[in-house]
Short mmCIF file of C-alpha atoms in Angstrom, two decimals:
data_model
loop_
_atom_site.label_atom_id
_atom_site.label_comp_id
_atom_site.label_asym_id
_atom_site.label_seq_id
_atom_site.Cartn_x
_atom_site.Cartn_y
_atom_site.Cartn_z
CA UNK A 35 0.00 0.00 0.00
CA UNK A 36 1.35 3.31 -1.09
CA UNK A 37 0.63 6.06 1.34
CA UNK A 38 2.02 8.83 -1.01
CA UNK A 39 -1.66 10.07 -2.63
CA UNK A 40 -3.24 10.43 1.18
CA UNK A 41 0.33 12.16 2.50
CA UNK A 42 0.10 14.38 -0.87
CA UNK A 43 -3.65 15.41 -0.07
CA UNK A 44 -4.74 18.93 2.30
CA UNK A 45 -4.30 18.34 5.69
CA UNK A 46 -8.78 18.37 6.08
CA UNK A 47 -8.28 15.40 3.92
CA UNK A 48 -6.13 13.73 6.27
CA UNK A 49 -7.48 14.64 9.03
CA UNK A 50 -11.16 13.28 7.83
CA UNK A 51 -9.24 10.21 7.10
CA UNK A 52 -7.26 10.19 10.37
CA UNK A 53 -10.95 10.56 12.21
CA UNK A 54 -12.93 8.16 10.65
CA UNK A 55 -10.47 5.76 11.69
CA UNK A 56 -9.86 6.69 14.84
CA UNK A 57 -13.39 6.06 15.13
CA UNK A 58 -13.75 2.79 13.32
CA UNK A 59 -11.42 1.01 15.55
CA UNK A 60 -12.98 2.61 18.80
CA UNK A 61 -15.95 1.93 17.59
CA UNK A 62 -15.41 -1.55 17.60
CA UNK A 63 -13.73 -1.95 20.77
CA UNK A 64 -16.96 -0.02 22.36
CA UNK A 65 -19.38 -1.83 20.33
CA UNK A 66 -17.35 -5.34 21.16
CA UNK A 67 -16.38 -4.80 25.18
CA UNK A 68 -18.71 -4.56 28.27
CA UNK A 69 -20.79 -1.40 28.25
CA UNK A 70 -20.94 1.55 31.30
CA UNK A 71 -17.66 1.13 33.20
CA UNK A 72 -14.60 4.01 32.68
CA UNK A 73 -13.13 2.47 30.14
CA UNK A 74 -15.93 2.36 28.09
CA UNK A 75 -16.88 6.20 29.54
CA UNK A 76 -13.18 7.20 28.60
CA UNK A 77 -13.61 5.53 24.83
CA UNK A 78 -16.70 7.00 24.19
CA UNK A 79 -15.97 10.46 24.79
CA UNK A 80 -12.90 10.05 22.60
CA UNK A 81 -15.02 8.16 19.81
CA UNK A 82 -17.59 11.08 20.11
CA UNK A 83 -14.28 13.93 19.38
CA UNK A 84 -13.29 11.83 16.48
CA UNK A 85 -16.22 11.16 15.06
CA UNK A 86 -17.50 14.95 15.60
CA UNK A 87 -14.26 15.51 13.33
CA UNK A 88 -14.80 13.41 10.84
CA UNK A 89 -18.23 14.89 10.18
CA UNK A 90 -17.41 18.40 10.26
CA UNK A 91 -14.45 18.03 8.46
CA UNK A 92 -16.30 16.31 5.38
CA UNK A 93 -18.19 19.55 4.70
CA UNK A 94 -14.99 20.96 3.17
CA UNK A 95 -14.43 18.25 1.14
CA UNK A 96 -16.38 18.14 -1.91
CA UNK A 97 -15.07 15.62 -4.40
CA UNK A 98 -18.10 13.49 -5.47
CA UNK A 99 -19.99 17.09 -7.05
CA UNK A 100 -17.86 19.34 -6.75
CA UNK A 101 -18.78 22.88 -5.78
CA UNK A 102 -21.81 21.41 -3.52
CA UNK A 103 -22.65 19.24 -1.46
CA UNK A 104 -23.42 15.64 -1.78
CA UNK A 105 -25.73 12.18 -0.20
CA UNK A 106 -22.86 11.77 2.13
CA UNK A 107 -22.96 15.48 3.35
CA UNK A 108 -26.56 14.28 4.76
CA UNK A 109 -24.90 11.44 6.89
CA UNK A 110 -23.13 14.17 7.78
CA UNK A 111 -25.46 16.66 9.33
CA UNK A 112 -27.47 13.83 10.50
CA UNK A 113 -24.17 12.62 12.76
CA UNK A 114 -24.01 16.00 13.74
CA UNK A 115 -27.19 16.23 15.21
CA UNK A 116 -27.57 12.62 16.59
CA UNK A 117 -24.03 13.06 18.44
CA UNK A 118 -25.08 15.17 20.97
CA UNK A 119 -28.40 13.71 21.09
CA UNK A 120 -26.79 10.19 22.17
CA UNK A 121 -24.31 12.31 24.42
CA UNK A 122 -27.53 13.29 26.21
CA UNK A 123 -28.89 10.09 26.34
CA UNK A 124 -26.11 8.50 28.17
CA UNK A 125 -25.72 10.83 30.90
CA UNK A 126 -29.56 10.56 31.57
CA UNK A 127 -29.21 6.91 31.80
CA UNK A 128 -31.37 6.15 28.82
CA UNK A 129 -29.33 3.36 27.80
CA UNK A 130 -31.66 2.36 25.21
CA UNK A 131 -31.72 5.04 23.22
CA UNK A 132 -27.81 6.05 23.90
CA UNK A 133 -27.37 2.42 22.24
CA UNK A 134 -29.67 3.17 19.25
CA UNK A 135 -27.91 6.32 18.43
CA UNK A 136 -24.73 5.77 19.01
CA UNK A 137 -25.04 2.51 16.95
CA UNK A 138 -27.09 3.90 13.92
CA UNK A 139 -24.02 6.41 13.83
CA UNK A 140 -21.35 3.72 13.65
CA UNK A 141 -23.66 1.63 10.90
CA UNK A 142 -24.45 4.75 9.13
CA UNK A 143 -21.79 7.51 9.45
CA UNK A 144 -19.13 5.08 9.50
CA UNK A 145 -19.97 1.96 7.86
CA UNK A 146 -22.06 3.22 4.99
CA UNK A 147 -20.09 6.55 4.70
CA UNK A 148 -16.86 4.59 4.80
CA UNK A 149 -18.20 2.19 2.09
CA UNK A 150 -18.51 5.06 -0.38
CA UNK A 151 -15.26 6.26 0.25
CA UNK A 152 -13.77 2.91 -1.53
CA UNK A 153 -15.94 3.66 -5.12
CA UNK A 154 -13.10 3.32 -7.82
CA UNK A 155 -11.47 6.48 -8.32
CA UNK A 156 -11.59 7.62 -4.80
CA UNK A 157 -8.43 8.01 -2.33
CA UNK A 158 -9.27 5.29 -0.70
CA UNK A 159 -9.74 2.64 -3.97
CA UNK A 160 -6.32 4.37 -4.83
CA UNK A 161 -4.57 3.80 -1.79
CA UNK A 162 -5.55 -0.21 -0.94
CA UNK A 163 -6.50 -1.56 -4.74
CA UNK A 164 -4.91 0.77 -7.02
CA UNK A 165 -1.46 -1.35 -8.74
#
């Protein structure tokens, strides 16, 4: 793998790409480990940073129509509002819907989302299939 397009691309680039993988892994370690003790506390705050980055950072990236905004720029907003929503529900103790939201965002702002992001012709299909 040839790290030379993503090191070559504007630092809100990298640092989109730096979040949403940040999150993906702590994602996965929160959605994988045993749920409401400090380590799980301490992840999740640092999930919800880094995946607050990756979201707002994707508004300044524009590649798929360029000069506007795109589908993905809904996931986007969407994470941006559900964030703080499943923020809230945690500290309330509504560990039903923290789970829902939290979740949905991982399927949906980082599954989905991340998905797209491997279309041929995209950084990402350049960087792990490209020859």
């Amino acid at each position: 793998m040839d790290l030379t397009p993503l090191l070559q691309s504007p630092f809100v680039l990298q640092a989109h790409v730096a979040g949403a993988l940040l999150t993906f892994a702590i994602g996965c370690v929160l959605l994988a480990g045993v749920k409401g003790r400090a380590m799980h506390r301490t992840l999740g705050y640092v999930w919800v940073v880094s995946m607050a980055v990756t979201a707002i950072s994707s508004f300044f990236l524009q590649s798929i129509n360029p000069g506007s905004f795109s589908f993905i720029h809904a996931l986007s907003a969407w994470t941006m509002i559900v964030l703080p929503m499943g923020l809230a529900a945690a500290r309330r103790r509504k560990i039903a819907a923290h789970r829902k939201h939290m979740t949905g965002m991982f399927m949906g702002g980082i599954l989905i989302a991340g998905l797209f992001s491997f279309l041929p012709g995209r950084l990402m299909w350049h960087l792990f299939f490209q020859v």
